[in-house]
GROMACS .gro file of C-alpha atoms in nm:
model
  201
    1UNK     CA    1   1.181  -1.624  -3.044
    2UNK     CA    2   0.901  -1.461  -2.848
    3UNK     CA    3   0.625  -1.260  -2.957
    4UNK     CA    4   0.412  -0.992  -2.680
    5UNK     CA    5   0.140  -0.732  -2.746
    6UNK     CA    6   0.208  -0.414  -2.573
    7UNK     CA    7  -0.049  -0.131  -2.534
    8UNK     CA    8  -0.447  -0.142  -2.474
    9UNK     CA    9  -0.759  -0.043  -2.708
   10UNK     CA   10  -0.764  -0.083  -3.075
   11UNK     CA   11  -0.373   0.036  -3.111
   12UNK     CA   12  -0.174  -0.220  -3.008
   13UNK     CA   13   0.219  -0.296  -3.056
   14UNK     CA   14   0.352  -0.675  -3.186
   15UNK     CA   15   0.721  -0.703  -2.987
   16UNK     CA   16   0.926  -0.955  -3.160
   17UNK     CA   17   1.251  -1.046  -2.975
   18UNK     CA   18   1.488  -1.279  -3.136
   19UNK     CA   19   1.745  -1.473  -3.010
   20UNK     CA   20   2.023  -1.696  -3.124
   21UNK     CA   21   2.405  -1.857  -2.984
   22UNK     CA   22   2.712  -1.610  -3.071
   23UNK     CA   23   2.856  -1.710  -3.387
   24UNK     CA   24   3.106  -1.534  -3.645
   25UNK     CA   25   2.923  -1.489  -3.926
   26UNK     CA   26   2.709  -1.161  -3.971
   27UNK     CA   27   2.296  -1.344  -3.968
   28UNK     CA   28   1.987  -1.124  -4.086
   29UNK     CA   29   1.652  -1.204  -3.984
   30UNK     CA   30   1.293  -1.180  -4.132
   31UNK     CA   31   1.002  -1.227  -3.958
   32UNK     CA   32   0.681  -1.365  -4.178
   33UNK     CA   33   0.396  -1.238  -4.027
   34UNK     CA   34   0.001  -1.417  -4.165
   35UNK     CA   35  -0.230  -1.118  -3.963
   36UNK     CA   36  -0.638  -1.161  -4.033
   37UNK     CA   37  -0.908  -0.945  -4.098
   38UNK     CA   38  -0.954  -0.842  -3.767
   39UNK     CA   39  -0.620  -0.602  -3.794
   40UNK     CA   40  -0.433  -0.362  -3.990
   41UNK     CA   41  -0.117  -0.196  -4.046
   42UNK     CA   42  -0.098   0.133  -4.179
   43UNK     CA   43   0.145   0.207  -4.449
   44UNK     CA   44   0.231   0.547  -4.403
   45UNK     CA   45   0.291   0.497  -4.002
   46UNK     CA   46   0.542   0.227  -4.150
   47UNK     CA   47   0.688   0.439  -4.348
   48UNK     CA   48   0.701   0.723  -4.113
   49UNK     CA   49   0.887   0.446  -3.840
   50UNK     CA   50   1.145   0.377  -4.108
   51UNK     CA   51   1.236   0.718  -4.174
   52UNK     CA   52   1.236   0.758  -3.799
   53UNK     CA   53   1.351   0.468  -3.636
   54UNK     CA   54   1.503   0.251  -3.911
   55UNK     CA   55   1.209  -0.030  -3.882
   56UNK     CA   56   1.137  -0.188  -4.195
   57UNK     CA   57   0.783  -0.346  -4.255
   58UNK     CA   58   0.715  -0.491  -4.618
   59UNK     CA   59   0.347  -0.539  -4.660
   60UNK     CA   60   0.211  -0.795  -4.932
   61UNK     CA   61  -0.047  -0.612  -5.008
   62UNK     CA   62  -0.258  -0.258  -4.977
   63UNK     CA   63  -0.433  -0.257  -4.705
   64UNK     CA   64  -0.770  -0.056  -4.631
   65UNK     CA   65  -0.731   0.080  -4.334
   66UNK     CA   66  -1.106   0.199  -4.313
   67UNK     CA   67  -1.276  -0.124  -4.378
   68UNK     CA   68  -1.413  -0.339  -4.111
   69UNK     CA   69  -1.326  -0.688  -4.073
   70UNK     CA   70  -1.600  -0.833  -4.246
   71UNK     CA   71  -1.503  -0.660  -4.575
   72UNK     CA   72  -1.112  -0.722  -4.504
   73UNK     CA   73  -0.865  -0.988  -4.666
   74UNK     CA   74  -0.603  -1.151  -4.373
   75UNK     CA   75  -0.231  -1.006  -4.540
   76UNK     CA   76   0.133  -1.062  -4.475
   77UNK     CA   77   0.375  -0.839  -4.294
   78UNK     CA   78   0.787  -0.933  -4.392
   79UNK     CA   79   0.952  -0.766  -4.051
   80UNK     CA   80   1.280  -0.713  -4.130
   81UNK     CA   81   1.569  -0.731  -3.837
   82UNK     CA   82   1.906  -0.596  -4.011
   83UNK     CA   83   2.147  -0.521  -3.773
   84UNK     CA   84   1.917  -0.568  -3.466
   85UNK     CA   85   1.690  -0.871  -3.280
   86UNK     CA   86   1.394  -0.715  -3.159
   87UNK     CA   87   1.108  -0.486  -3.303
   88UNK     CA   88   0.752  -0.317  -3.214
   89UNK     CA   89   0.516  -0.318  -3.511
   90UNK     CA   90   0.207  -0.115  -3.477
   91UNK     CA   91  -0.081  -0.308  -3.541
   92UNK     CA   92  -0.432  -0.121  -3.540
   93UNK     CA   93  -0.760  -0.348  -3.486
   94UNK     CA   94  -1.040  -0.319  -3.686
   95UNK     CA   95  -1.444  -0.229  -3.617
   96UNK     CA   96  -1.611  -0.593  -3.598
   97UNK     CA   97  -1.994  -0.624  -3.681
   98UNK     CA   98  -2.187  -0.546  -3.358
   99UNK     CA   99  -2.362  -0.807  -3.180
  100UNK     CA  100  -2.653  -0.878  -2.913
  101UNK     CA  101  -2.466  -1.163  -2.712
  102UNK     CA  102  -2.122  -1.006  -2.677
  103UNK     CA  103  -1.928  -0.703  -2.584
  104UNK     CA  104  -1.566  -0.845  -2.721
  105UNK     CA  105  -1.442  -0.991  -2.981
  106UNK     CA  106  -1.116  -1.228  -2.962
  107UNK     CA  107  -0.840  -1.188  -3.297
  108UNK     CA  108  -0.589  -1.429  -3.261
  109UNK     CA  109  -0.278  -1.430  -3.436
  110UNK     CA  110  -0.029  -1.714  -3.590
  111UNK     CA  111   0.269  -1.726  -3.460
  112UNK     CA  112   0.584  -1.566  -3.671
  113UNK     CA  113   0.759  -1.757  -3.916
  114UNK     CA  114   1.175  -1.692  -3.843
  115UNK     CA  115   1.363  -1.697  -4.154
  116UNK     CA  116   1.782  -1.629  -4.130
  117UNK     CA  117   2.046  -1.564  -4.363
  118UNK     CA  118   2.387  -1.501  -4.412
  119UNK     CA  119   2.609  -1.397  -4.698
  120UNK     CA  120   2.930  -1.576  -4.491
  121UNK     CA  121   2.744  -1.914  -4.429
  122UNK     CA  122   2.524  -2.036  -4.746
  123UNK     CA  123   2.440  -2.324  -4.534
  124UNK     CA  124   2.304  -2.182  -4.200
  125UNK     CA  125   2.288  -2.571  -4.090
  126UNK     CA  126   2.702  -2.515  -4.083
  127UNK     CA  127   2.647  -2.235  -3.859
  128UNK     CA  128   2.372  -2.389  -3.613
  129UNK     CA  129   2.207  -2.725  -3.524
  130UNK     CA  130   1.827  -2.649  -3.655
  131UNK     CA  131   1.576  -2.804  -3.765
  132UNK     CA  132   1.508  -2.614  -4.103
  133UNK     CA  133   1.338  -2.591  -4.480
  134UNK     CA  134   1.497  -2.308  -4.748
  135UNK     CA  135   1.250  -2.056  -4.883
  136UNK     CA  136   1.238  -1.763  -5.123
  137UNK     CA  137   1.178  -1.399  -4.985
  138UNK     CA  138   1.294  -1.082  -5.061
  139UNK     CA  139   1.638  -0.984  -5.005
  140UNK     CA  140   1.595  -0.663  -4.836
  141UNK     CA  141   1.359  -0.427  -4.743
  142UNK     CA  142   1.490  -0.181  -5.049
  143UNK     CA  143   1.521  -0.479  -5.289
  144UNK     CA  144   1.330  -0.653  -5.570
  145UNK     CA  145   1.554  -0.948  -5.548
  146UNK     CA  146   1.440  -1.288  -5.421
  147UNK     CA  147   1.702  -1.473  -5.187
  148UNK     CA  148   1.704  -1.830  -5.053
  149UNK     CA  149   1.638  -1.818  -4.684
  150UNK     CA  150   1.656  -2.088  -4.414
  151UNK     CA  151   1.321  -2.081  -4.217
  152UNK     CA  152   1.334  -2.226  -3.869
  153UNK     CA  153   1.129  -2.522  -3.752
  154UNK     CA  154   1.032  -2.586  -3.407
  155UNK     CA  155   1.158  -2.268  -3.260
  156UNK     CA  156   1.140  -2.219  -2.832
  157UNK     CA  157   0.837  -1.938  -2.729
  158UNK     CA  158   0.693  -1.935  -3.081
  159UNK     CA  159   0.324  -1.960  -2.990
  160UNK     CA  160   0.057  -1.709  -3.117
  161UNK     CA  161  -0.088  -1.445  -2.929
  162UNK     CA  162  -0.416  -1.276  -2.931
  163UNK     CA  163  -0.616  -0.966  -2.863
  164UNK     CA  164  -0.967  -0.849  -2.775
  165UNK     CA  165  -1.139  -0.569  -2.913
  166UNK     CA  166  -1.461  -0.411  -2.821
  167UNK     CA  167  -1.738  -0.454  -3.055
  168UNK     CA  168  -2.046  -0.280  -3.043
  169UNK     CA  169  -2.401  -0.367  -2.900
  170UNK     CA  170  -2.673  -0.421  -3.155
  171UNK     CA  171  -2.981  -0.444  -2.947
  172UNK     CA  172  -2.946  -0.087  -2.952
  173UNK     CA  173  -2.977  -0.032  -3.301
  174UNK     CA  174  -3.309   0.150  -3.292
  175UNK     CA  175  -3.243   0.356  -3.017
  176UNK     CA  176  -2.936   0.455  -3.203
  177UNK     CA  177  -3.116   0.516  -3.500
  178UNK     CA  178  -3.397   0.696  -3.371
  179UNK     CA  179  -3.200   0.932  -3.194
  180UNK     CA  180  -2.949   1.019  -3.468
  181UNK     CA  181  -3.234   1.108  -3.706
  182UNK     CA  182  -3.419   1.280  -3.447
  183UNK     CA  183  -3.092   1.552  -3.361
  184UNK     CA  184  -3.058   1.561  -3.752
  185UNK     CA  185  -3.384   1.667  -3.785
  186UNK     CA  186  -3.394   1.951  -3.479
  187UNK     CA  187  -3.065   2.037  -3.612
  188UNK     CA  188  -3.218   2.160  -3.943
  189UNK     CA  189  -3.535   2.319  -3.782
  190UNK     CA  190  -3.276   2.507  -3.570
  191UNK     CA  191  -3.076   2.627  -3.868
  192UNK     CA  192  -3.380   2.693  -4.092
  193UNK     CA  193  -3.504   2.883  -3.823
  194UNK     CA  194  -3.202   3.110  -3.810
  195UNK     CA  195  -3.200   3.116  -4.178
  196UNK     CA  196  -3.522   3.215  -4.232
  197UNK     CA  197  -3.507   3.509  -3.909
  198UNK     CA  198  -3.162   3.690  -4.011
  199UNK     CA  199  -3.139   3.588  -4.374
  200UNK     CA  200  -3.125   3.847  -4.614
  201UNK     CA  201  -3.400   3.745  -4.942
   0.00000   0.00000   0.00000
């Protein structure tokens, strides 16, 4: 199993590709995701990408996609592979606190946990040599129901990966300050002024 991050900025894409020896036994896959504060995944973009491209994302939680990091629990993404062994997730990053020493920040993510199972083979041991432990998940995507699953130890390419994101500078603070309060201020002598000269009173 391997695990890349595609794209640049604060919108990235997680590409999972899965891989396992030809056997005759229909397998489905679920990837367990732990993500931290520093990212999000939207809901609705999820849902959108089902309806669109069939890829099904269970979250185990809401998610706040306009909090910053420091206000923002880690969550759990259950990527679901029916019918195929590879995926892009979206995965957004989120505003860090700003800082005088550094222009990046570094989010690093756990690797994946691979879970398989398959109706045909109730003991995926049968079906491969692995080094494994059963644990309950969700069935499906669409379903309630809790199945056994065989997660997969020591798995080839399984390390984490990471990302940077650009925080912002906080020796600037005043400066910032000063000069948003002084446009909101000309901005109201410049409409009072208008106000006042082709107002009707």
């Amino acid at each position: 199993m391997s695990i890349k991050i595609s794209k640049a900025g604060f919108h990235r894409d997680l590409q999972y590709s899965v891989q396992w020896s030809k056997i005759d036994h229909d397998v489905k896959a679920l990837l367990v995701q732990q993500l931290p504060s520093g990212v999000y995944m939207d809901e609705y973009q999820l849902e959108t990408l089902r309806r669109d491209t069939g890829l099904e994302v269970l979250l185990d939680s809401k998610v706040d996609v306009e909090a910053p990091e420091y206000l923002s629990p880690g969550f759990t993404a259950l990527v679901f592979l029916s019918g195929r062994r590879e995926a892009a997730v979206p995965v957004h990053g989120r505003y860090h606190r700003p800082s005088a020493s550094s222009k990046r920040v570094k989010v690093d993510l756990d690797p994946a946990r691979l879970l398989l199972r398959s109706d045909q083979c109730e003991a995926l041991s049968a079906c491969f040599c692995l080094h494994r432990v059963v644990v309950e998940a969700p069935c499906t995507f669409s379903s309630h129901s809790i199945c056994s699953w065989t997660e997969i130890l020591d798995l080839e390419d399984s390390g984490g990966v990471s990302l940077e994101l650009a925080v912002g500078d906080s020796s600037m603070l005043l400066t910032v300050c000063a000069g948003t309060v002084l446009t909101a201020v000309l901005s109201c002598v410049y409409l009072l002024r208008n106000i006042w000269k082709h107002g009707s009173f």
